[in-house]
GROMACS .gro file of N, CA, C and O in nm:
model
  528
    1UNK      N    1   6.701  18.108 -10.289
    1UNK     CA    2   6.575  18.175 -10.276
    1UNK      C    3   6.480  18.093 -10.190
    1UNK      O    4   6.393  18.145 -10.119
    2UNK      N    5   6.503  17.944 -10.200
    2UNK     CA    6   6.410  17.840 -10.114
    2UNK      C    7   6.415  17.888 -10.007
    2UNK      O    8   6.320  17.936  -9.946
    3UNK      N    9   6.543  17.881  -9.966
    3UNK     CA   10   6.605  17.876  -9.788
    3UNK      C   11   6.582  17.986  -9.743
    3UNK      O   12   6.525  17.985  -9.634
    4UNK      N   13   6.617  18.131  -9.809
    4UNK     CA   14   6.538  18.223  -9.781
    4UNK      C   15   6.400  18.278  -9.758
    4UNK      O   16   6.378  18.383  -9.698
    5UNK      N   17   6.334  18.219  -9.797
    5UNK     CA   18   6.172  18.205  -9.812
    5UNK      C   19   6.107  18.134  -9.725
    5UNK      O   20   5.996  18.172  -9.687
    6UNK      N   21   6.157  18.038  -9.684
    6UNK     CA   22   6.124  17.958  -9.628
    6UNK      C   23   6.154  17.961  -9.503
    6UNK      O   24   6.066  17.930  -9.423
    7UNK      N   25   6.267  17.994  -9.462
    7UNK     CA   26   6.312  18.073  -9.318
    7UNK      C   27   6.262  18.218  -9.260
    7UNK      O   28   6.274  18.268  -9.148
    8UNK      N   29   6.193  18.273  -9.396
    8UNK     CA   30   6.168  18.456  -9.317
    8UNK      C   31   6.028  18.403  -9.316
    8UNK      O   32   5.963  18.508  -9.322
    9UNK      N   33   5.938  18.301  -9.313
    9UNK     CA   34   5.834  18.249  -9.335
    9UNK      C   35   5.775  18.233  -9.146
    9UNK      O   36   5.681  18.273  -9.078
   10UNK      N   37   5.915  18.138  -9.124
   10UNK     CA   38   5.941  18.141  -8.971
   10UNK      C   39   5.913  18.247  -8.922
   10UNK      O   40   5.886  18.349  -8.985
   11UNK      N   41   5.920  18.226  -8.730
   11UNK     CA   42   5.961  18.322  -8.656
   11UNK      C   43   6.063  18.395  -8.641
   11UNK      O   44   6.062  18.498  -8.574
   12UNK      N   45   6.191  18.335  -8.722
   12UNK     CA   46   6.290  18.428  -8.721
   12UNK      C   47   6.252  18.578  -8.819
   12UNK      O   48   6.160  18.593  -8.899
   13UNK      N   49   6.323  18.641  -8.792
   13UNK     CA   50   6.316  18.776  -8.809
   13UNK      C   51   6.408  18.810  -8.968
   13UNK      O   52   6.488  18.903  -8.972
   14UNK      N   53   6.384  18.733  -9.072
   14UNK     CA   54   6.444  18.773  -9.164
   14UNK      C   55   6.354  18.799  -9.306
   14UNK      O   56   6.247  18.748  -9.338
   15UNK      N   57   6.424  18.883  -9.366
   15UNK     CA   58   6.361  18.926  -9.508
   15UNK      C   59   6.412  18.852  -9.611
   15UNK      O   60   6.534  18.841  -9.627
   16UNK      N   61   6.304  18.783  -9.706
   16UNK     CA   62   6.328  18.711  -9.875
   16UNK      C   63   6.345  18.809  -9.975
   16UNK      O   64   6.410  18.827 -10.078
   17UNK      N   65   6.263  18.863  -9.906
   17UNK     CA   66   6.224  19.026 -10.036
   17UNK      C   67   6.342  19.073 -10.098
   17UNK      O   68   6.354  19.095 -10.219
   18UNK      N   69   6.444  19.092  -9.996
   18UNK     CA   70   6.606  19.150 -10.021
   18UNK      C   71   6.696  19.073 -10.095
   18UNK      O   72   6.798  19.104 -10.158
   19UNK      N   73   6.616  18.922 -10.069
   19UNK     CA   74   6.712  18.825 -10.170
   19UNK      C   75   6.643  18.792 -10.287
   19UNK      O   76   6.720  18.758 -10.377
   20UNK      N   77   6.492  18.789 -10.324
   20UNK     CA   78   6.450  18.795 -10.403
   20UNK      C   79   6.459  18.917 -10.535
   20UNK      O   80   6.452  18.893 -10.656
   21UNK      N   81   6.478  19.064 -10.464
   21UNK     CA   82   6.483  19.162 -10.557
   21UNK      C   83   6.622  19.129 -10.603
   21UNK      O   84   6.642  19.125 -10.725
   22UNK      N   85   6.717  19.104 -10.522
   22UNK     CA   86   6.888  19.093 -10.624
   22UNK      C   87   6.836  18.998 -10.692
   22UNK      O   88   6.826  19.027 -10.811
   23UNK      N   89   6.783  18.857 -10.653
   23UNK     CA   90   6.832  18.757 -10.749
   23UNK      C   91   6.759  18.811 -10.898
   23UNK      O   92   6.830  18.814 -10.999
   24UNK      N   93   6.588  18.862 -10.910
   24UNK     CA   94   6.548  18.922 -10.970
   24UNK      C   95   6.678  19.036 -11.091
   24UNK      O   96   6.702  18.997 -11.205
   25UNK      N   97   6.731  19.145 -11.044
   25UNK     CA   98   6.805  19.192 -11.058
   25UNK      C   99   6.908  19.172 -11.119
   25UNK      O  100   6.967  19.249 -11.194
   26UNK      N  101   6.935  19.065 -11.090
   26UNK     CA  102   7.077  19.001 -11.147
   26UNK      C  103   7.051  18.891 -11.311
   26UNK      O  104   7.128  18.839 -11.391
   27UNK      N  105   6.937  18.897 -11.299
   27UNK     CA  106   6.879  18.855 -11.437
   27UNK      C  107   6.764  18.711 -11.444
   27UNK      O  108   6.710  18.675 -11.549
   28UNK      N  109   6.746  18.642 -11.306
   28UNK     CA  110   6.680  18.521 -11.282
   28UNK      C  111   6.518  18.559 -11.335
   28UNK      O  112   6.463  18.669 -11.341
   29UNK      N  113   6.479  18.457 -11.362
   29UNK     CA  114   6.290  18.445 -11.451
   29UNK      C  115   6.250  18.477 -11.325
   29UNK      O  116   6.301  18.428 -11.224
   30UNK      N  117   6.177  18.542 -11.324
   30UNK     CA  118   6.105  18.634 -11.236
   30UNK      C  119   5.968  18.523 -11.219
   30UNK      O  120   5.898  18.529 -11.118
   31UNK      N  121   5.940  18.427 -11.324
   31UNK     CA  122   5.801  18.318 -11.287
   31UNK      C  123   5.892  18.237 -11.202
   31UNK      O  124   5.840  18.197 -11.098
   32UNK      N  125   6.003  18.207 -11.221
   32UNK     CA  126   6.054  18.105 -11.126
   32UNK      C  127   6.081  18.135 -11.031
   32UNK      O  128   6.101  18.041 -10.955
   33UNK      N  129   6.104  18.291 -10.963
   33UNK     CA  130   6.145  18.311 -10.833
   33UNK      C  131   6.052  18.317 -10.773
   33UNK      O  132   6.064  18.304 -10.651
   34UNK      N  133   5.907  18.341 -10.838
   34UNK     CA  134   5.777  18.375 -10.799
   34UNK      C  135   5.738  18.242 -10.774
   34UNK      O  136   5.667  18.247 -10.674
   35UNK      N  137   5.750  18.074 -10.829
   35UNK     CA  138   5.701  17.964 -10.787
   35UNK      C  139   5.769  17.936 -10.669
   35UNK      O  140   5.703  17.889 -10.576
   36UNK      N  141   5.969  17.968 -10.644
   36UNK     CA  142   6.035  17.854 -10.571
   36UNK      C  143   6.013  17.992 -10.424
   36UNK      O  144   6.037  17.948 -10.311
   37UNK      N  145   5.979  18.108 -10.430
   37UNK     CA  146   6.006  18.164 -10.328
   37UNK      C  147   5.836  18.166 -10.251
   37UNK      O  148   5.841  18.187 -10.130
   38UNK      N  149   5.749  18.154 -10.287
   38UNK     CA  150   5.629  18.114 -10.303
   38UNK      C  151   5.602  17.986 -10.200
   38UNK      O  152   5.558  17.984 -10.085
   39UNK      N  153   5.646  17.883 -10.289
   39UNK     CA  154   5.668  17.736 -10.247
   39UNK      C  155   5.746  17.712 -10.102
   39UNK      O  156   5.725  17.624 -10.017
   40UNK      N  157   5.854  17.829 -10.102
   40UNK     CA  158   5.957  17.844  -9.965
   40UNK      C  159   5.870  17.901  -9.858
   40UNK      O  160   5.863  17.845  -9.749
   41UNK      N  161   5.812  17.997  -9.883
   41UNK     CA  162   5.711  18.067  -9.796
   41UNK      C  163   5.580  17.990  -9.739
   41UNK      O  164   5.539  17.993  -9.623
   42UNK      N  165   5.548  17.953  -9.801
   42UNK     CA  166   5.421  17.856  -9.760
   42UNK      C  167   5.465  17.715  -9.638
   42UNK      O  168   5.413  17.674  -9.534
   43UNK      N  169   5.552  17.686  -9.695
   43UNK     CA  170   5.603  17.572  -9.624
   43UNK      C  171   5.676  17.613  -9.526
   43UNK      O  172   5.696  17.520  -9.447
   44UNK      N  173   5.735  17.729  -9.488
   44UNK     CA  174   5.774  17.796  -9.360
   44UNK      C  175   5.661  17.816  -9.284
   44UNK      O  176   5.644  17.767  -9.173
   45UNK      N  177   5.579  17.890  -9.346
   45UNK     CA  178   5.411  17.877  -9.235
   45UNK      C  179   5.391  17.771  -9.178
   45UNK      O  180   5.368  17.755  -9.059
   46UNK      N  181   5.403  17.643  -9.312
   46UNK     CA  182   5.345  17.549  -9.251
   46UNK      C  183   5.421  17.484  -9.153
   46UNK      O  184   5.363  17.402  -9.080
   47UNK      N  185   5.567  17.512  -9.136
   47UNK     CA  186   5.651  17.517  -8.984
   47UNK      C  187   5.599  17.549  -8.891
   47UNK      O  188   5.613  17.496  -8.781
   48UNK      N  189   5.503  17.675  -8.926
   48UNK     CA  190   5.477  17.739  -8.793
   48UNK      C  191   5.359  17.681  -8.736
   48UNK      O  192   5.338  17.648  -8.620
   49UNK      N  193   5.271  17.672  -8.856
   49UNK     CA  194   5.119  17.573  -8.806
   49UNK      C  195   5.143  17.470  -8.724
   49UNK      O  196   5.078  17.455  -8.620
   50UNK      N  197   5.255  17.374  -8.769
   50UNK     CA  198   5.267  17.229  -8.711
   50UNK      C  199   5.340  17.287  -8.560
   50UNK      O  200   5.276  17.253  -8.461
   51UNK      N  201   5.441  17.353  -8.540
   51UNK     CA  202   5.438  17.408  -8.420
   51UNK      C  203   5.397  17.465  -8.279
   51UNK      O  204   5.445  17.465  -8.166
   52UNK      N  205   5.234  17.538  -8.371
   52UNK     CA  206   5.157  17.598  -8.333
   52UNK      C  207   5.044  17.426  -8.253
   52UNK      O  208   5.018  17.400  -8.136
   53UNK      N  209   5.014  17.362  -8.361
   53UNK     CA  210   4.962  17.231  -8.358
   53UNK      C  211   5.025  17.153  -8.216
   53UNK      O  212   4.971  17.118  -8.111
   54UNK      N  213   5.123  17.149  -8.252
   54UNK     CA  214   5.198  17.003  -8.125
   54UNK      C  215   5.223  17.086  -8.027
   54UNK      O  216   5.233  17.021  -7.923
   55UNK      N  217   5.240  17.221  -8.005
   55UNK     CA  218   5.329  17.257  -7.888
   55UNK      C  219   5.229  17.375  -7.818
   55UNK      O  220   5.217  17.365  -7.696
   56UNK      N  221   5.181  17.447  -7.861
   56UNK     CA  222   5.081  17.538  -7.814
   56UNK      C  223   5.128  17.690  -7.817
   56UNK      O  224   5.184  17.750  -7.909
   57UNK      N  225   5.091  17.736  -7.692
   57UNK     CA  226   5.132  17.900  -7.682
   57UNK      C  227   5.249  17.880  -7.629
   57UNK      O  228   5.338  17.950  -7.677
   58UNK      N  229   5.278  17.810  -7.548
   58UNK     CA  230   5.445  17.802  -7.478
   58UNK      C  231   5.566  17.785  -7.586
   58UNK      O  232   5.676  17.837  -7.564
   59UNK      N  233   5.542  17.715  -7.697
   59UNK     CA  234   5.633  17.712  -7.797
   59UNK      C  235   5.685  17.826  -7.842
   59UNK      O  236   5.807  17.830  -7.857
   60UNK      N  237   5.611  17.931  -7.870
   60UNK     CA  238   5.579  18.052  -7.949
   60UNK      C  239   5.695  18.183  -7.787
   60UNK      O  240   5.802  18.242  -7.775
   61UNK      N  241   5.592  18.161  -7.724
   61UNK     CA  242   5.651  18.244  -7.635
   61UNK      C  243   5.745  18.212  -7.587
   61UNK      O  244   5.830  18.301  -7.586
   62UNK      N  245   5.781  18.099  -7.534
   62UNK     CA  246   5.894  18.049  -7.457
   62UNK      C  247   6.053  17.984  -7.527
   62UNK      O  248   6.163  17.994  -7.473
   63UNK      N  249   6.031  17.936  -7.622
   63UNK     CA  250   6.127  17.901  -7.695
   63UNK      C  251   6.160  17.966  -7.800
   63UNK      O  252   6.277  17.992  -7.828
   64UNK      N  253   6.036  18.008  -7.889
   64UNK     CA  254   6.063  18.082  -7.995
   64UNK      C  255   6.077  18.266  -8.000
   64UNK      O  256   6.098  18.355  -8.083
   65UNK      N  257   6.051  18.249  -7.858
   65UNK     CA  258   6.080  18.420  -7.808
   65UNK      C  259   6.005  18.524  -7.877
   65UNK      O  260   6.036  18.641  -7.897
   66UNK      N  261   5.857  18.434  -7.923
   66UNK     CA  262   5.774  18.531  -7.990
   66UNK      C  263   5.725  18.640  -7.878
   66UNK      O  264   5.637  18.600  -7.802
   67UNK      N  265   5.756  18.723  -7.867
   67UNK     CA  266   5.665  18.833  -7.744
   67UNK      C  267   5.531  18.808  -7.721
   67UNK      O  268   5.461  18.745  -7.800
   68UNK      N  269   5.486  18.863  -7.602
   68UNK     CA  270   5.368  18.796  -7.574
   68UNK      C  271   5.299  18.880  -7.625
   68UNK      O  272   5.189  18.842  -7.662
   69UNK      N  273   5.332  19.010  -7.645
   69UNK     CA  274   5.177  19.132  -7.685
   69UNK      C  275   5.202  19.092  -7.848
   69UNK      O  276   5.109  19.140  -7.912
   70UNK      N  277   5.309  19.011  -7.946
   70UNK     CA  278   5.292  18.985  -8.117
   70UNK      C  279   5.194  18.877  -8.081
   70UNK      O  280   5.077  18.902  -8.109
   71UNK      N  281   5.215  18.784  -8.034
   71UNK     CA  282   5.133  18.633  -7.951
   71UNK      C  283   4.938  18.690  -7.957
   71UNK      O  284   4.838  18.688  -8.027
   72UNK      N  285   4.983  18.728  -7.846
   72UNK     CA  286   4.823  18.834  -7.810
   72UNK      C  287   4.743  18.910  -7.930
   72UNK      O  288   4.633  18.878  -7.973
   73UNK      N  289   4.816  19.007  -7.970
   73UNK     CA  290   4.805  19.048  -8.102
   73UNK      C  291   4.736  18.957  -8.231
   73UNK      O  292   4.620  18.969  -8.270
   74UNK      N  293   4.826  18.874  -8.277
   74UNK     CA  294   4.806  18.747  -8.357
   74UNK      C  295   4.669  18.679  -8.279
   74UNK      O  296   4.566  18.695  -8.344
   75UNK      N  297   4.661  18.639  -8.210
   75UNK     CA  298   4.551  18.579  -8.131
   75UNK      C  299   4.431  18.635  -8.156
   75UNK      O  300   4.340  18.588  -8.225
   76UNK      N  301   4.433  18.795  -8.062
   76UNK     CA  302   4.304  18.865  -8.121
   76UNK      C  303   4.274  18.866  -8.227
   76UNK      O  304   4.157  18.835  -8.253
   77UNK      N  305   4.391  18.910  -8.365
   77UNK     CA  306   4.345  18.925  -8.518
   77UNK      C  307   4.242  18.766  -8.547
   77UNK      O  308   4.122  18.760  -8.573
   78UNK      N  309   4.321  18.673  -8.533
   78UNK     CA  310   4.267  18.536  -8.538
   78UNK      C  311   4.108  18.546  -8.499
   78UNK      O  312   4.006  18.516  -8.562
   79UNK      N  313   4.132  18.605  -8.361
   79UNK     CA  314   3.985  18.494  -8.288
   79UNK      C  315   3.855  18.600  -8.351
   79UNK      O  316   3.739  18.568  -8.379
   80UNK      N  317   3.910  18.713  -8.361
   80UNK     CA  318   3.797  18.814  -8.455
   80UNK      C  319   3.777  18.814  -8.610
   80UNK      O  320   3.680  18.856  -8.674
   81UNK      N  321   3.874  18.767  -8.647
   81UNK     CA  322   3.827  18.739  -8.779
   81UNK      C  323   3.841  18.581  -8.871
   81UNK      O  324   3.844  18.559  -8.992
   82UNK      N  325   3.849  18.490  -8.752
   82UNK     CA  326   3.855  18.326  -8.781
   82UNK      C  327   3.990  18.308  -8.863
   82UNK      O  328   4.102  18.359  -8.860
   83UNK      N  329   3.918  18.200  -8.945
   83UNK     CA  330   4.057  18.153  -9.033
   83UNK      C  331   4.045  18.261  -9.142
   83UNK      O  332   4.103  18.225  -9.245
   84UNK      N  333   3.971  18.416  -9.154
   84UNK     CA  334   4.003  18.425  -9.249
   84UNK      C  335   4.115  18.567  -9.232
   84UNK      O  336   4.134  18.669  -9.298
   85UNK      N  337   4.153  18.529  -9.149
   85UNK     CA  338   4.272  18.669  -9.068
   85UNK      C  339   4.438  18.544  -9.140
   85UNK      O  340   4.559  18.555  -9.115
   86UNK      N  341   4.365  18.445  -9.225
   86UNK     CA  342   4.535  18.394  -9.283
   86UNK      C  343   4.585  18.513  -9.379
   86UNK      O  344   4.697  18.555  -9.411
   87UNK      N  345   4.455  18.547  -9.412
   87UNK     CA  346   4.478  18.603  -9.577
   87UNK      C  347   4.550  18.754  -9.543
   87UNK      O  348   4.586  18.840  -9.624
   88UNK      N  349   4.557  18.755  -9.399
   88UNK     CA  350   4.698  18.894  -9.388
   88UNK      C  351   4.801  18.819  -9.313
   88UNK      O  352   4.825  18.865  -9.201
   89UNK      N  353   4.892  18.678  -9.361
   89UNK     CA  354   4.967  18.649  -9.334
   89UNK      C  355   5.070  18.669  -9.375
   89UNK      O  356   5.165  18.603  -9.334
   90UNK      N  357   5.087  18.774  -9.477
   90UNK     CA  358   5.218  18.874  -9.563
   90UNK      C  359   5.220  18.984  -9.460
   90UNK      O  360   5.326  19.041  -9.481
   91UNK      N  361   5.182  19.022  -9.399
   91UNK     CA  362   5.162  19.181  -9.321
   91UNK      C  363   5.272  19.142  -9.248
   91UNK      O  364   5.266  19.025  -9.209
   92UNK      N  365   5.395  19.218  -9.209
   92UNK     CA  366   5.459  19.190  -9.137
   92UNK      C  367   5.436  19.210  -9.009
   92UNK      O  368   5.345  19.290  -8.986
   93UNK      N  369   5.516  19.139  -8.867
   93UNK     CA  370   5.469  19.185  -8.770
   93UNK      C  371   5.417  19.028  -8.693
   93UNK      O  372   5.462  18.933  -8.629
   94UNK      N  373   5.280  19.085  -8.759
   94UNK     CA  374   5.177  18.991  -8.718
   94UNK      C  375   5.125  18.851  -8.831
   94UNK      O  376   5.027  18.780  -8.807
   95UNK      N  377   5.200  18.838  -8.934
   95UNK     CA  378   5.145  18.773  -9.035
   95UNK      C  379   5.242  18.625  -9.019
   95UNK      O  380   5.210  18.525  -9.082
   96UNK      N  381   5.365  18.627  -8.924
   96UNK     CA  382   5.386  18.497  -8.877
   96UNK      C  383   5.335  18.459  -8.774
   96UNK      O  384   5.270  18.356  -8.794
   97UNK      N  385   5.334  18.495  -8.662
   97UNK     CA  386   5.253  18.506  -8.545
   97UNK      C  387   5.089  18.431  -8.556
   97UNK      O  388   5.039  18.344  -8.484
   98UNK      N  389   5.028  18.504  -8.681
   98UNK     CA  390   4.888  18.453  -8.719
   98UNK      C  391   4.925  18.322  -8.751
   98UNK      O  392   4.864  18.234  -8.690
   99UNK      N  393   5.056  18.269  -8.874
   99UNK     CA  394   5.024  18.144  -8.883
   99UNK      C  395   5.073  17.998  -8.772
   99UNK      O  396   5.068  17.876  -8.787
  100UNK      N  397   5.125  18.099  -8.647
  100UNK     CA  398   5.142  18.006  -8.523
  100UNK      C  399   5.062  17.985  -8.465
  100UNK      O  400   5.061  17.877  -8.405
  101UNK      N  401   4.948  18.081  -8.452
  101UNK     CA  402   4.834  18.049  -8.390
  101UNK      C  403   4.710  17.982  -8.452
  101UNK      O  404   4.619  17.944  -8.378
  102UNK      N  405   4.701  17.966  -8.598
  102UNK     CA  406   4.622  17.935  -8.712
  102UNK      C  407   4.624  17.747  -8.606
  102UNK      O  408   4.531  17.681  -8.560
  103UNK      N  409   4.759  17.725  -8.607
  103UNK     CA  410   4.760  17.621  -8.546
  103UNK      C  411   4.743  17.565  -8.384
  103UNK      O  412   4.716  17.460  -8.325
  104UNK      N  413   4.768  17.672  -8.361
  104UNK     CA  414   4.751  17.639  -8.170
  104UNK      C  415   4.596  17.624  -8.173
  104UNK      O  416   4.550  17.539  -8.097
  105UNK      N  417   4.504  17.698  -8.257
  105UNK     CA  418   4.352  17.713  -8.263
  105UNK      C  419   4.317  17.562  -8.345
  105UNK      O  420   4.219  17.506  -8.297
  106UNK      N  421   4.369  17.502  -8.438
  106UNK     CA  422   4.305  17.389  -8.463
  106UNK      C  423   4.259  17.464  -8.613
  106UNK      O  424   4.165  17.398  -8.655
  107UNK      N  425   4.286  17.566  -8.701
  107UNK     CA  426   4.286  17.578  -8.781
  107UNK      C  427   4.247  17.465  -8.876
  107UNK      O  428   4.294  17.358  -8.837
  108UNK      N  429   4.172  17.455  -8.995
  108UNK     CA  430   4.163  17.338  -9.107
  108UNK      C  431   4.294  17.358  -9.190
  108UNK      O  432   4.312  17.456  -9.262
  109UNK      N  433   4.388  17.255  -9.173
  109UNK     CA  434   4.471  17.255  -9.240
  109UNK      C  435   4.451  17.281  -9.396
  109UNK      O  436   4.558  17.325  -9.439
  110UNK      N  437   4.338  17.269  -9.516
  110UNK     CA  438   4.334  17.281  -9.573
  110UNK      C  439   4.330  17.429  -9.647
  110UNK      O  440   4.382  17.469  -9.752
  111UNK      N  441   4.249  17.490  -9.549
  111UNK     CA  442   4.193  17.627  -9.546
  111UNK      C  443   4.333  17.720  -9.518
  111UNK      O  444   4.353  17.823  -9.582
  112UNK      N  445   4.427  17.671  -9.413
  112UNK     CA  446   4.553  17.743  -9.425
  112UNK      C  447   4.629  17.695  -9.517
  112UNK      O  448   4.690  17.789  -9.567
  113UNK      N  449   4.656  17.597  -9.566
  113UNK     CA  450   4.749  17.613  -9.710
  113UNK      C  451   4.676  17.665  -9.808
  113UNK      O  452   4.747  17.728  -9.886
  114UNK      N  453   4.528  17.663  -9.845
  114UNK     CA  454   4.462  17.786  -9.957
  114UNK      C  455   4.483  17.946  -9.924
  114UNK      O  456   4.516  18.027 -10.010
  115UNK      N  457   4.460  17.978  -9.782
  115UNK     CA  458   4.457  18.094  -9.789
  115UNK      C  459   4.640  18.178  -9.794
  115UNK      O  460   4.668  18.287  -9.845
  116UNK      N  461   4.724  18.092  -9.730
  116UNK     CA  462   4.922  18.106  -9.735
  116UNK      C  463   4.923  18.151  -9.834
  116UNK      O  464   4.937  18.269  -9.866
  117UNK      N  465   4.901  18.024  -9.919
  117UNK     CA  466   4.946  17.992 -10.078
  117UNK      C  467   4.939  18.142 -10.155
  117UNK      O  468   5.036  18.203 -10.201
  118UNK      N  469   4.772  18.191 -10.156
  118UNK     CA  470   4.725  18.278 -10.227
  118UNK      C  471   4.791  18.397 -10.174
  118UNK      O  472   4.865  18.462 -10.248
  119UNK      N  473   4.769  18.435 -10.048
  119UNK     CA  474   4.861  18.547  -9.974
  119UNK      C  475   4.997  18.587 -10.011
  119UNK      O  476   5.034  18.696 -10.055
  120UNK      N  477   5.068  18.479  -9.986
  120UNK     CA  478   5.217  18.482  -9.987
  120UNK      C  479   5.255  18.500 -10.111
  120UNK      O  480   5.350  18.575 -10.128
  121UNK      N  481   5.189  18.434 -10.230
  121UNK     CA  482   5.222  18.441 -10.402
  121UNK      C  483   5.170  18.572 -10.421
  121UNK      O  484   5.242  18.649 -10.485
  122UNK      N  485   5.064  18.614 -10.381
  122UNK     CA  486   4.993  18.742 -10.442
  122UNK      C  487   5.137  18.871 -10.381
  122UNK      O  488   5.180  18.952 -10.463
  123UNK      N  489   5.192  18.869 -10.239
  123UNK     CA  490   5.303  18.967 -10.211
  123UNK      C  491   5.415  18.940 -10.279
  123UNK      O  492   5.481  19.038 -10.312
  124UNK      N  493   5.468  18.802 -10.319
  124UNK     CA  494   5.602  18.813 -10.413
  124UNK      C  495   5.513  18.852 -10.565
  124UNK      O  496   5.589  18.887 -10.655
  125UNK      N  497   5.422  18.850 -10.588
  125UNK     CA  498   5.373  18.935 -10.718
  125UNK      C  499   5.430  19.024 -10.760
  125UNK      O  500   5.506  19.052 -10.853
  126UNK      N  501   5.350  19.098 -10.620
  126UNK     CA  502   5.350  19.253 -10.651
  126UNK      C  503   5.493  19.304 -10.602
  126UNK      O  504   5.548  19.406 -10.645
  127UNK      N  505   5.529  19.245 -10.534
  127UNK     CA  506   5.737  19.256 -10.542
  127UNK      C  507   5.764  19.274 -10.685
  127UNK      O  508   5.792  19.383 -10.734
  128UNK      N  509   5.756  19.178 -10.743
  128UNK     CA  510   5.805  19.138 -10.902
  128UNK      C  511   5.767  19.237 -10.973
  128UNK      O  512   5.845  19.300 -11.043
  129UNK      N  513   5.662  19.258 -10.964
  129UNK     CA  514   5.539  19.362 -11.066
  129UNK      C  515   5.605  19.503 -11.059
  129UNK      O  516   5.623  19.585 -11.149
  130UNK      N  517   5.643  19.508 -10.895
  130UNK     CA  518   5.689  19.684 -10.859
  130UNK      C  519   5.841  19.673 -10.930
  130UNK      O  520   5.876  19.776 -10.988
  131UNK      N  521   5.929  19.568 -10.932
  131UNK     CA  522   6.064  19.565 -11.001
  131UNK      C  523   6.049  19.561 -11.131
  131UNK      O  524   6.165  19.572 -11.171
  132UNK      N  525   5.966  19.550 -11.245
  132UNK     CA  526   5.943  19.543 -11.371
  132UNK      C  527   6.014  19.649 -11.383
  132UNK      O  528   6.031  19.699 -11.494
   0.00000   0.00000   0.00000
């Protein structure tokens, strides 16, 4: 559930949700998939921040083959609604993208691990909540 979480957190293009509802499913504590997939997710952002940090827009576009209009996109959401455009960093699409640029902008590192944290736990919630 870590590795999963923590990788669809990334720019790659993958879903936790799908591994979270089986493991859910299959009988796992639903508080624990909710801390370790949580914990996986946040710290994939924070992949992307430190990325965003050392390498800039060329990282994103050029290596990580983020498109330039998700790039652009992410950017505008950012620059119009500051750091507090983290708190739709579950939205797919644009909600990794935001936390690549959280960092290319110089983001307060503090302010993006409060606002991840809360984001990302509050969507495996309501995952959990809708599988009850």
């Amino acid at each position: 559930m870590f590795l999963s979480a923590l990788l669809a957190a990334t720019i790659l293009p993958l879903s936790s949700e799908i591994v979270l509802s089986a493991l859910y499913s299959s009988g796992f504590n639903g508080l624990l998939l909710l801390a370790v997939a949580s914990l996986g997710n946040v710290l994939g952002s924070v992949v992307n921040y430190v990325l965003g940090f050392k390498f800039g827009k060329d990282i994103a576009t050029h290596k990580l083959k983020v498109s330039e209009a998700a790039f652009n996109r992410a950017s505008h959401t950012f620059t119009q609604w500051g750091k507090w455009s983290l708190f739709l960093c579950w939205v797919p699409i644009i909600g990794d993208p935001i936390t690549l640029v959280a960092g290319v902008l110089r983001s307060p590192l503090w302010f993006f691990i409060f606002a991840v944290t809360i984001s990302k736990t509050v969507r495996y919630a309501a995952l959990l909540y809708v599988l009850m």
